[in-house]
mmCIF file of C-alpha atoms and ligand atoms in Angstrom:
data_model
loop_
_atom_site.group_PDB
_atom_site.id
_atom_site.type_symbol
_atom_site.label_atom_id
_atom_site.label_comp_id
_atom_site.label_asym_id
_atom_site.label_seq_id
_atom_site.Cartn_x
_atom_site.Cartn_y
_atom_site.Cartn_z
ATOM 1 C CA MET A 24 -35.349 75.586 -53.619
ATOM 2 C CA THR A 25 -32.577 78.121 -53.226
ATOM 3 C CA ALA A 26 -29.105 77.586 -54.648
ATOM 4 C CA SER A 27 -27.901 76.615 -51.166
ATOM 5 C CA TRP A 28 -30.213 73.805 -50.034
ATOM 6 C CA GLN A 29 -28.136 73.451 -46.865
ATOM 7 C CA ALA A 30 -29.579 76.744 -45.674
ATOM 8 C CA ASP A 31 -33.155 75.591 -46.454
ATOM 9 C CA VAL A 32 -32.717 72.341 -44.548
ATOM 10 C CA ALA A 33 -31.142 74.144 -41.590
ATOM 11 C CA ALA A 34 -33.952 76.725 -41.551
ATOM 12 C CA VAL A 35 -36.692 74.064 -41.524
ATOM 13 C CA GLY A 36 -34.837 72.221 -38.758
ATOM 14 C CA ALA A 37 -34.462 75.335 -36.625
ATOM 15 C CA ARG A 38 -38.148 76.254 -37.095
ATOM 16 C CA PHE A 39 -39.362 72.844 -35.959
ATOM 17 C CA ASP A 40 -36.893 72.716 -33.042
ATOM 18 C CA ALA A 41 -38.519 75.910 -31.775
ATOM 19 C CA GLU A 42 -42.090 74.763 -32.468
ATOM 20 C CA ILE A 43 -41.542 71.419 -30.734
ATOM 21 C CA ALA A 44 -40.012 73.112 -27.699
ATOM 22 C CA SER A 45 -42.904 75.556 -27.432
ATOM 23 C CA ALA A 46 -45.729 73.005 -27.847
ATOM 24 C CA THR A 47 -47.381 73.122 -24.414
ATOM 25 C CA ASP A 48 -49.797 70.192 -24.744
ATOM 26 C CA LEU A 49 -50.167 66.932 -26.658
ATOM 27 C CA ASP A 50 -52.658 68.358 -29.173
ATOM 28 C CA ALA A 51 -50.322 71.206 -30.102
ATOM 29 C CA LEU A 52 -47.442 68.755 -30.440
ATOM 30 C CA ARG A 53 -49.530 66.559 -32.733
ATOM 31 C CA GLN A 54 -50.158 69.597 -34.972
ATOM 32 C CA VAL A 55 -46.428 70.285 -35.159
ATOM 33 C CA GLU A 56 -45.842 66.638 -36.031
ATOM 34 C CA VAL A 57 -48.324 66.822 -38.909
ATOM 35 C CA ALA A 58 -46.827 70.126 -40.146
ATOM 36 C CA ALA A 59 -43.347 68.572 -40.192
ATOM 37 C CA LEU A 60 -43.764 64.901 -41.023
ATOM 38 C CA GLY A 61 -47.324 64.583 -42.397
ATOM 39 C CA ARG A 62 -48.016 63.816 -46.040
ATOM 40 C CA LYS A 63 -48.005 67.537 -46.827
ATOM 41 C CA GLY A 64 -45.501 68.456 -44.094
ATOM 42 C CA ASP A 65 -42.422 70.591 -44.674
ATOM 43 C CA VAL A 66 -39.852 67.855 -43.987
ATOM 44 C CA THR A 67 -41.775 65.529 -46.319
ATOM 45 C CA ALA A 68 -41.751 68.285 -48.952
ATOM 46 C CA LEU A 69 -37.951 68.562 -48.631
ATOM 47 C CA MET A 70 -37.664 64.789 -49.161
ATOM 48 C CA LYS A 71 -39.708 65.044 -52.343
ATOM 49 C CA GLN A 72 -37.474 67.729 -53.806
ATOM 50 C CA ILE A 73 -34.540 65.375 -54.203
ATOM 51 C CA GLY A 74 -35.573 64.748 -57.826
ATOM 52 C CA THR A 75 -35.014 68.387 -58.756
ATOM 53 C CA LEU A 76 -31.312 68.325 -57.814
ATOM 54 C CA ALA A 77 -28.282 67.592 -59.933
ATOM 55 C CA ALA A 78 -27.168 63.951 -59.683
ATOM 56 C CA THR A 79 -24.031 64.848 -57.715
ATOM 57 C CA GLU A 80 -26.072 66.724 -55.087
ATOM 58 C CA ARG A 81 -28.591 64.000 -54.425
ATOM 59 C CA LYS A 82 -26.521 61.845 -52.087
ATOM 60 C CA PRO A 83 -25.520 64.581 -49.613
ATOM 61 C CA TYR A 84 -29.012 66.095 -49.862
ATOM 62 C CA GLY A 85 -30.687 62.751 -49.075
ATOM 63 C CA ALA A 86 -28.364 62.242 -46.094
ATOM 64 C CA ALA A 87 -29.037 65.749 -44.745
ATOM 65 C CA VAL A 88 -32.832 65.588 -45.093
ATOM 66 C CA GLY A 89 -32.934 62.023 -43.768
ATOM 67 C CA GLY A 90 -30.907 63.195 -40.747
ATOM 68 C CA LEU A 91 -33.269 66.114 -40.249
ATOM 69 C CA ARG A 92 -36.271 63.782 -40.337
ATOM 70 C CA GLY A 93 -34.727 61.494 -37.710
ATOM 71 C CA ARG A 94 -33.866 64.458 -35.497
ATOM 72 C CA VAL A 95 -37.395 65.899 -35.708
ATOM 73 C CA GLU A 96 -38.958 62.478 -34.965
ATOM 74 C CA ALA A 97 -36.711 62.010 -31.924
ATOM 75 C CA ALA A 98 -37.423 65.532 -30.652
ATOM 76 C CA ILE A 99 -41.198 64.993 -30.988
ATOM 77 C CA ALA A 100 -41.005 61.646 -29.145
ATOM 78 C CA ALA A 101 -38.952 63.196 -26.318
ATOM 79 C CA ARG A 102 -41.345 66.147 -26.012
ATOM 80 C CA ARG A 103 -44.343 63.772 -25.985
ATOM 81 C CA ASP A 104 -42.774 61.786 -23.133
ATOM 82 C CA SER A 105 -42.126 64.881 -21.071
ATOM 83 C CA LEU A 106 -45.626 66.323 -21.677
ATOM 84 C CA THR A 107 -47.204 62.964 -20.699
ATOM 85 C CA ALA A 108 -45.084 62.774 -17.538
ATOM 86 C CA ALA A 109 -46.051 66.358 -16.623
ATOM 87 C CA LEU A 110 -49.708 65.489 -17.116
ATOM 88 C CA ARG A 111 -49.404 62.471 -14.825
ATOM 89 C CA ASP A 112 -47.593 64.538 -12.178
ATOM 90 C CA ALA A 113 -50.355 67.141 -12.329
ATOM 91 C CA GLU A 114 -53.001 64.444 -11.874
ATOM 92 C CA LEU A 115 -51.159 63.010 -8.877
ATOM 93 C CA GLU A 116 -50.967 66.439 -7.270
ATOM 94 C CA ASP A 117 -54.691 67.005 -7.750
ATOM 95 C CA ALA A 118 -56.180 66.875 -4.234
ATOM 96 C CA THR A 119 -59.245 65.002 -5.469
ATOM 97 C CA PHE A 120 -57.155 62.156 -6.920
ATOM 98 C CA ASP A 121 -56.627 59.206 -4.586
ATOM 99 C CA GLU A 122 -53.992 56.847 -5.935
ATOM 100 C CA THR A 123 -54.726 54.311 -3.170
ATOM 101 C CA LEU A 124 -58.188 53.566 -4.626
ATOM 102 C CA PRO A 125 -58.329 50.232 -6.487
ATOM 103 C CA GLY A 126 -58.299 50.501 -10.287
ATOM 104 C CA ILE A 127 -61.130 49.438 -12.552
ATOM 105 C CA ALA A 128 -60.842 45.680 -12.887
ATOM 106 C CA ARG A 129 -61.002 44.319 -16.434
ATOM 107 C CA ARG A 130 -63.933 42.001 -17.085
ATOM 108 C CA ARG A 131 -62.679 38.564 -18.046
ATOM 109 C CA GLY A 132 -64.561 35.964 -20.026
ATOM 110 C CA HIS A 133 -64.944 32.379 -18.860
ATOM 111 C CA LEU A 134 -66.311 29.061 -19.998
ATOM 112 C CA HIS A 135 -70.048 28.536 -20.335
ATOM 113 C CA PRO A 136 -71.444 26.100 -17.723
ATOM 114 C CA LEU A 137 -72.345 23.680 -20.548
ATOM 115 C CA SER A 138 -68.710 23.702 -21.698
ATOM 116 C CA ILE A 139 -67.438 23.272 -18.120
ATOM 117 C CA VAL A 140 -69.546 20.151 -17.541
ATOM 118 C CA GLN A 141 -68.933 18.789 -21.057
ATOM 119 C CA ARG A 142 -65.169 19.031 -20.543
ATOM 120 C CA GLN A 143 -65.400 17.366 -17.131
ATOM 121 C CA LEU A 144 -67.405 14.513 -18.634
ATOM 122 C CA GLU A 145 -64.927 14.119 -21.464
ATOM 123 C CA ASP A 146 -62.094 13.953 -18.919
ATOM 124 C CA VAL A 147 -63.904 11.268 -16.914
ATOM 125 C CA PHE A 148 -64.510 9.181 -20.046
ATOM 126 C CA THR A 149 -61.010 9.708 -21.400
ATOM 127 C CA SER A 150 -59.671 8.315 -18.113
ATOM 128 C CA MET A 151 -61.851 5.214 -18.729
ATOM 129 C CA GLY A 152 -60.293 4.670 -22.176
ATOM 130 C CA PHE A 153 -62.962 6.400 -24.286
ATOM 131 C CA SER A 154 -62.131 8.420 -27.426
ATOM 132 C CA VAL A 155 -63.680 11.890 -27.637
ATOM 133 C CA LEU A 156 -65.239 12.476 -31.062
ATOM 134 C CA ASP A 157 -67.051 15.388 -32.677
ATOM 135 C CA TYR A 158 -69.701 15.126 -35.379
ATOM 136 C CA PRO A 159 -71.567 17.721 -37.473
ATOM 137 C CA GLU A 160 -74.850 19.254 -36.361
ATOM 138 C CA VAL A 161 -76.177 19.011 -39.915
ATOM 139 C CA ASP A 162 -76.502 15.329 -40.709
ATOM 140 C CA SER A 163 -78.321 12.977 -43.055
ATOM 141 C CA GLU A 164 -81.746 11.466 -42.551
ATOM 142 C CA PHE A 165 -79.959 8.098 -42.802
ATOM 143 C CA ASN A 166 -77.572 8.699 -39.868
ATOM 144 C CA ASN A 167 -80.192 10.389 -37.691
ATOM 145 C CA PHE A 168 -83.042 7.929 -38.309
ATOM 146 C CA GLU A 169 -82.729 5.047 -40.781
ATOM 147 C CA ALA A 170 -79.411 3.673 -39.534
ATOM 148 C CA LEU A 171 -80.904 3.764 -36.043
ATOM 149 C CA ASN A 172 -83.695 1.384 -37.006
ATOM 150 C CA ILE A 173 -86.188 4.253 -37.464
ATOM 151 C CA PRO A 174 -87.474 3.983 -41.084
ATOM 152 C CA SER A 175 -89.612 6.787 -42.536
ATOM 153 C CA TRP A 176 -92.906 5.104 -41.587
ATOM 154 C CA HIS A 177 -91.848 4.464 -37.974
ATOM 155 C CA PRO A 178 -93.997 6.209 -35.334
ATOM 156 C CA ALA A 179 -90.836 6.871 -33.274
ATOM 157 C CA ARG A 180 -90.018 9.669 -35.733
ATOM 158 C CA ASP A 181 -92.807 11.662 -34.115
ATOM 159 C CA MET A 182 -90.938 11.520 -30.786
ATOM 160 C CA GLN A 183 -88.375 13.954 -32.179
ATOM 161 C CA ASP A 184 -89.932 16.721 -34.305
ATOM 162 C CA THR A 185 -87.330 17.624 -36.850
ATOM 163 C CA PHE A 186 -85.943 20.748 -38.513
ATOM 164 C CA TRP A 187 -85.597 19.525 -42.093
ATOM 165 C CA LEU A 188 -83.081 20.974 -44.536
ATOM 166 C CA ALA A 189 -82.818 20.625 -48.290
ATOM 167 C CA GLY A 190 -81.490 17.443 -49.924
ATOM 168 C CA GLY A 191 -82.413 14.857 -47.268
ATOM 169 C CA HIS A 192 -80.447 16.677 -44.584
ATOM 170 C CA LEU A 193 -81.600 17.806 -41.168
ATOM 171 C CA LEU A 194 -80.409 19.390 -37.934
ATOM 172 C CA ARG A 195 -79.592 16.303 -35.878
ATOM 173 C CA THR A 196 -82.318 15.611 -33.318
ATOM 174 C CA HIS A 197 -79.971 13.617 -31.098
ATOM 175 C CA THR A 198 -76.267 12.807 -30.779
ATOM 176 C CA SER A 199 -77.178 9.177 -31.555
ATOM 177 C CA ALA A 200 -76.794 10.316 -35.190
ATOM 178 C CA GLY A 201 -73.063 9.803 -34.616
ATOM 179 C CA GLN A 202 -73.382 6.121 -33.681
ATOM 180 C CA VAL A 203 -72.957 4.589 -37.147
ATOM 181 C CA ARG A 204 -70.385 7.243 -38.072
ATOM 182 C CA ALA A 205 -68.314 6.040 -35.098
ATOM 183 C CA MET A 206 -68.786 2.380 -36.066
ATOM 184 C CA HIS A 207 -67.514 3.134 -39.581
ATOM 185 C CA SER A 208 -64.607 5.324 -38.506
ATOM 186 C CA LEU A 209 -63.250 3.352 -35.523
ATOM 187 C CA GLN A 210 -61.991 -0.196 -35.446
ATOM 188 C CA ALA A 211 -64.081 -2.448 -33.140
ATOM 189 C CA PRO A 212 -63.719 -2.962 -30.228
ATOM 190 C CA PHE A 213 -63.911 0.708 -29.237
ATOM 191 C CA ARG A 214 -65.456 3.070 -26.726
ATOM 192 C CA ALA A 215 -66.281 6.668 -27.595
ATOM 193 C CA VAL A 216 -68.189 9.741 -26.409
ATOM 194 C CA PHE A 217 -69.435 12.555 -28.605
ATOM 195 C CA ALA A 218 -71.212 15.650 -27.347
ATOM 196 C CA GLY A 219 -72.888 18.636 -28.919
ATOM 197 C CA LYS A 220 -75.966 20.617 -29.787
ATOM 198 C CA VAL A 221 -79.122 18.933 -30.994
ATOM 199 C CA TYR A 222 -82.296 20.534 -32.349
ATOM 200 C CA ARG A 223 -85.980 19.730 -32.068
ATOM 201 C CA TYR A 224 -88.957 21.605 -33.425
ATOM 202 C CA GLU A 225 -90.880 21.684 -30.187
ATOM 203 C CA ALA A 226 -92.516 24.066 -27.719
ATOM 204 C CA THR A 227 -90.244 25.251 -24.922
ATOM 205 C CA ASP A 228 -90.826 25.229 -21.172
ATOM 206 C CA ALA A 229 -88.686 25.098 -18.012
ATOM 207 C CA SER A 230 -87.106 21.759 -18.977
ATOM 208 C CA HIS A 231 -87.507 21.712 -22.792
ATOM 209 C CA GLU A 232 -85.545 23.736 -25.344
ATOM 210 C CA HIS A 233 -85.579 23.587 -29.135
ATOM 211 C CA THR A 234 -81.763 23.685 -29.025
ATOM 212 C CA PHE A 235 -80.083 21.744 -26.271
ATOM 213 C CA HIS A 236 -76.983 19.634 -25.576
ATOM 214 C CA GLN A 237 -76.537 15.895 -25.325
ATOM 215 C CA VAL A 238 -73.583 13.579 -24.769
ATOM 216 C CA GLU A 239 -73.602 10.198 -26.469
ATOM 217 C CA GLY A 240 -71.631 7.274 -25.099
ATOM 218 C CA LEU A 241 -71.018 4.180 -27.197
ATOM 219 C CA MET A 242 -69.115 1.031 -26.373
ATOM 220 C CA ILE A 243 -68.636 -1.813 -28.855
ATOM 221 C CA ASP A 244 -67.047 -5.083 -27.797
ATOM 222 C CA ARG A 245 -67.460 -8.834 -28.122
ATOM 223 C CA HIS A 246 -69.249 -9.118 -24.818
ATOM 224 C CA VAL A 247 -70.915 -6.174 -23.095
ATOM 225 C CA THR A 248 -73.371 -6.183 -20.227
ATOM 226 C CA VAL A 249 -76.087 -3.974 -18.815
ATOM 227 C CA GLY A 250 -74.112 -4.095 -15.555
ATOM 228 C CA HIS A 251 -71.151 -2.347 -17.174
ATOM 229 C CA LEU A 252 -73.450 0.224 -18.760
ATOM 230 C CA LEU A 253 -75.070 1.075 -15.428
ATOM 231 C CA ASP A 254 -71.701 1.224 -13.700
ATOM 232 C CA SER A 255 -70.396 3.727 -16.289
ATOM 233 C CA MET A 256 -73.452 5.914 -15.815
ATOM 234 C CA ARG A 257 -73.074 5.874 -12.048
ATOM 235 C CA THR A 258 -69.417 6.936 -12.420
ATOM 236 C CA LEU A 259 -70.486 9.719 -14.762
ATOM 237 C CA LEU A 260 -73.163 11.129 -12.448
ATOM 238 C CA SER A 261 -71.121 11.027 -9.252
ATOM 239 C CA ALA A 262 -68.129 12.641 -11.010
ATOM 240 C CA ILE A 263 -70.214 15.569 -12.212
ATOM 241 C CA LEU A 264 -72.676 16.109 -9.387
ATOM 242 C CA GLU A 265 -70.094 15.458 -6.636
ATOM 243 C CA ARG A 266 -72.821 14.308 -4.253
ATOM 244 C CA GLU A 267 -75.147 11.405 -3.658
ATOM 245 C CA VAL A 268 -78.093 11.629 -6.033
ATOM 246 C CA THR A 269 -81.201 9.518 -6.166
ATOM 247 C CA VAL A 270 -81.806 7.881 -9.523
ATOM 248 C CA ARG A 271 -84.298 5.361 -10.784
ATOM 249 C CA LEU A 272 -84.086 2.983 -13.712
ATOM 250 C CA ARG A 273 -87.131 1.937 -15.685
ATOM 251 C CA PRO A 274 -87.720 0.280 -19.040
ATOM 252 C CA GLY A 275 -87.648 2.713 -21.970
ATOM 253 C CA TYR A 276 -88.378 2.286 -25.640
ATOM 254 C CA PHE A 277 -85.955 3.439 -28.338
ATOM 255 C CA PRO A 278 -85.891 1.549 -31.670
ATOM 256 C CA PHE A 279 -82.072 1.569 -31.671
ATOM 257 C CA VAL A 280 -81.571 -0.293 -28.384
ATOM 258 C CA GLU A 281 -82.868 -3.591 -27.041
ATOM 259 C CA PRO A 282 -83.413 -3.696 -24.132
ATOM 260 C CA GLY A 283 -83.776 0.046 -23.511
ATOM 261 C CA PHE A 284 -83.855 1.952 -20.225
ATOM 262 C CA GLU A 285 -84.649 5.385 -18.916
ATOM 263 C CA LEU A 286 -82.525 6.655 -16.060
ATOM 264 C CA ASP A 287 -84.272 9.468 -14.209
ATOM 265 C CA ILE A 288 -82.753 11.711 -11.574
ATOM 266 C CA GLN A 289 -84.688 12.972 -8.593
ATOM 267 C CA CYS A 290 -85.302 16.648 -9.302
ATOM 268 C CA GLU A 291 -82.579 18.657 -7.578
ATOM 269 C CA ILE A 292 -84.546 21.887 -7.923
ATOM 270 C CA CYS A 293 -87.470 20.829 -5.679
ATOM 271 C CA GLY A 294 -85.839 17.854 -3.942
ATOM 272 C CA GLY A 295 -88.503 15.553 -5.411
ATOM 273 C CA SER A 296 -91.583 17.364 -4.128
ATOM 274 C CA GLY A 297 -92.623 18.609 -7.606
ATOM 275 C CA CYS A 298 -91.975 21.847 -9.526
ATOM 276 C CA SER A 299 -92.170 23.330 -13.033
ATOM 277 C CA VAL A 300 -88.832 21.779 -14.046
ATOM 278 C CA CYS A 301 -89.966 18.192 -13.314
ATOM 279 C CA LYS A 302 -93.590 18.953 -14.229
ATOM 280 C CA GLN A 303 -94.642 18.149 -10.640
ATOM 281 C CA GLN A 304 -93.287 14.587 -11.038
ATOM 282 C CA GLY A 305 -90.300 14.862 -8.707
ATOM 283 C CA TRP A 306 -88.197 13.059 -11.376
ATOM 284 C CA LEU A 307 -86.445 14.264 -14.517
ATOM 285 C CA GLU A 308 -85.571 12.156 -17.577
ATOM 286 C CA LEU A 309 -81.834 12.421 -17.900
ATOM 287 C CA LEU A 310 -80.005 9.443 -19.274
ATOM 288 C CA PRO A 311 -81.720 6.997 -21.640
ATOM 289 C CA CYS A 312 -79.610 4.001 -22.583
ATOM 290 C CA GLY A 313 -79.590 0.382 -23.665
ATOM 291 C CA LEU A 314 -77.864 -2.357 -25.612
ATOM 292 C CA VAL A 315 -77.277 -1.498 -29.275
ATOM 293 C CA HIS A 316 -79.894 -3.081 -31.569
ATOM 294 C CA PRO A 317 -78.494 -5.658 -34.073
ATOM 295 C CA ASN A 318 -79.882 -3.613 -37.009
ATOM 296 C CA VAL A 319 -77.792 -0.613 -35.896
ATOM 297 C CA LEU A 320 -74.657 -2.765 -35.685
ATOM 298 C CA ARG A 321 -75.374 -3.977 -39.233
ATOM 299 C CA ALA A 322 -75.854 -0.377 -40.460
ATOM 300 C CA GLY A 323 -72.458 0.383 -38.907
ATOM 301 C CA GLY A 324 -70.859 -2.497 -40.814
ATOM 302 C CA LEU A 325 -70.522 -4.790 -37.757
ATOM 303 C CA ASP A 326 -71.653 -8.403 -37.552
ATOM 304 C CA PRO A 327 -74.147 -8.699 -34.656
ATOM 305 C CA ASN A 328 -73.098 -12.326 -34.192
ATOM 306 C CA GLU A 329 -69.609 -11.125 -33.309
ATOM 307 C CA TRP A 330 -70.147 -7.663 -31.802
ATOM 308 C CA GLN A 331 -72.371 -6.177 -29.103
ATOM 309 C CA GLY A 332 -72.642 -2.687 -27.730
ATOM 310 C CA TRP A 333 -74.221 -0.353 -25.257
ATOM 311 C CA ALA A 334 -75.110 3.281 -25.718
ATOM 312 C CA PHE A 335 -76.464 6.165 -23.691
ATOM 313 C CA GLY A 336 -77.729 9.623 -24.648
ATOM 314 C CA LEU A 337 -77.265 12.012 -21.726
ATOM 315 C CA GLY A 338 -79.341 15.207 -21.562
ATOM 316 C CA LEU A 339 -76.350 17.459 -20.852
ATOM 317 C CA SER A 340 -78.428 20.641 -20.532
ATOM 318 C CA ARG A 341 -80.547 19.026 -17.833
ATOM 319 C CA LEU A 342 -77.484 17.683 -16.032
ATOM 320 C CA VAL A 343 -76.089 21.239 -15.944
ATOM 321 C CA MET A 344 -79.413 22.427 -14.507
ATOM 322 C CA MET A 345 -79.243 19.791 -11.753
ATOM 323 C CA ARG A 346 -75.580 20.492 -11.041
ATOM 324 C CA TYR A 347 -75.983 24.260 -10.612
ATOM 325 C CA GLY A 348 -79.643 24.458 -9.542
ATOM 326 C CA VAL A 349 -80.808 26.274 -12.694
ATOM 327 C CA ALA A 350 -84.603 26.344 -12.573
ATOM 328 C CA ASP A 351 -85.255 27.103 -16.263
ATOM 329 C CA ILE A 352 -83.386 25.518 -19.185
ATOM 330 C CA ARG A 353 -84.014 28.600 -21.349
ATOM 331 C CA LEU A 354 -81.513 30.547 -19.237
ATOM 332 C CA LEU A 355 -78.660 28.370 -20.532
ATOM 333 C CA LEU A 356 -78.631 29.638 -24.112
ATOM 334 C CA GLY A 357 -80.503 32.894 -23.418
ATOM 335 C CA GLY A 358 -77.289 34.926 -23.586
ATOM 336 C CA ASP A 359 -78.081 37.068 -20.517
ATOM 337 C CA PRO A 360 -74.727 38.104 -18.974
ATOM 338 C CA ARG A 361 -76.322 38.479 -15.537
ATOM 339 C CA PHE A 362 -76.981 34.731 -15.615
ATOM 340 C CA LEU A 363 -73.663 33.738 -17.165
ATOM 341 C CA GLU A 364 -71.557 35.843 -14.784
ATOM 342 C CA GLN A 365 -72.509 33.500 -11.936
ATOM 343 C CA PHE A 366 -70.380 30.621 -13.177
HETATM 344 C C1 LIG B 7 -82.672 10.412 -27.249
HETATM 345 O O1 LIG B 7 -82.375 11.463 -27.760
HETATM 346 C C2 LIG B 7 -81.888 9.155 -27.566
HETATM 347 N N1 LIG B 7 -81.018 9.411 -28.663
HETATM 348 C C3 LIG B 7 -81.104 8.750 -26.327
HETATM 349 C C4 LIG B 7 -80.509 7.382 -26.370
HETATM 350 C C5 LIG B 7 -79.204 7.222 -26.785
HETATM 351 C C6 LIG B 7 -81.234 6.268 -25.977
HETATM 352 C C7 LIG B 7 -78.620 5.966 -26.814
HETATM 353 C C8 LIG B 7 -80.687 5.038 -26.007
HETATM 354 C C9 LIG B 7 -79.372 4.886 -26.416
HETATM 355 P P1 LIG B 7 -84.505 11.418 -25.714
HETATM 356 O O2 LIG B 7 -85.332 11.995 -26.764
HETATM 357 O O3 LIG B 7 -85.224 10.870 -24.532
HETATM 358 O O4 LIG B 7 -83.585 10.244 -26.304
HETATM 359 O O5 LIG B 7 -83.461 12.497 -25.214
HETATM 360 C C10 LIG B 7 -82.393 12.155 -24.359
HETATM 361 C C11 LIG B 7 -82.289 13.144 -23.216
HETATM 362 O O6 LIG B 7 -82.165 14.452 -23.764
HETATM 363 C C12 LIG B 7 -83.543 13.202 -22.332
HETATM 364 O O7 LIG B 7 -83.470 12.250 -21.310
HETATM 365 C C13 LIG B 7 -83.450 14.609 -21.781
HETATM 366 O O8 LIG B 7 -82.553 14.645 -20.676
HETATM 367 C C14 LIG B 7 -82.850 15.369 -22.919
HETATM 368 N N2 LIG B 7 -83.899 16.062 -23.689
HETATM 369 C C15 LIG B 7 -84.797 15.547 -24.552
HETATM 370 N N3 LIG B 7 -85.558 16.515 -25.090
HETATM 371 C C16 LIG B 7 -85.137 17.676 -24.560
HETATM 372 C C17 LIG B 7 -85.509 19.039 -24.728
HETATM 373 N N4 LIG B 7 -86.468 19.438 -25.579
HETATM 374 N N5 LIG B 7 -84.852 19.991 -24.011
HETATM 375 C C18 LIG B 7 -83.857 19.616 -23.170
HETATM 376 N N6 LIG B 7 -83.436 18.362 -22.979
HETATM 377 C C19 LIG B 7 -84.072 17.383 -23.658
#
């Protein structure tokens, strides 16, 4: 540093004024910016020299170098704006550039068809006074089986091959695992729906996945009827499918309901004539249901002499297939954007 630091500061300022003015493109300007304001830049070096000055000089020196820094920053910003504008003008004058062509549209994400239908169902049930609950996919053997009247020796366990985890836990095989949780957490009478992923260790085909979605409906009251259960399911199907669908009801066995029913839907893929989705049957199992078994009410802490209930376990993945005409369930969670973009 010379005896007159004012001259040094002025010289650095004048040099960068000239360099900024003569930078003819953005890259050159960036180099000037680094040379002035970068970690090893000349203006930065001037700032660092403040410690070498006498105490009385430091204040005016700091003000002068700070002012220089601000001036250089402003000059660089102004030059960058004018170079960018010149570049844009040059592009617009280019005969091959057509500013009337549409731009490149940004790709936007959207809800998965399973989420769309799940939300619609939840809206329908909320409007009928149901609470919407959410339970974990990892659950206990007790909630998934024992509380549902399926002890370890029961042959019904074979109906749902299970992914077992350590410590008596498992990946829930059905949303019915939430039934006794709901009975313990809500005050009877109540009505609730809870949806989500369930897992089964089984071979896949056009209508079977190892990971698929169900929606459970549960109503507990002092007096419930099969008529009300069937009416709720009809409301559900017509709200989602928005058209007349042919269904059939037949007896079905589940240890946690008595009586139990299977509600099948006529296959919407083949119109009932038989295909790989319905295994040539013309019908697809969609909505098993029934009146809650007294043992399940007891496991949920409810007295079966006072309380009754009905429950259903909707195959949400299959309902989505029927709604949108998806001919293979494996497409739903396959992650192929060409499939997902259609919704
Ligand atoms: C159950 O899971 C019972 N928890 C349903 C229930 C709830 C009955 C409440 C009574 C009262 P099931 O295993 O049948 O039942 O499955 C229910 C529905 O899930 C079936 O009707 C079908 O639509 C669907 N589903 C079953 N297995 C698969 C699979 N591997 N892939 C896709 N969907 C399936």
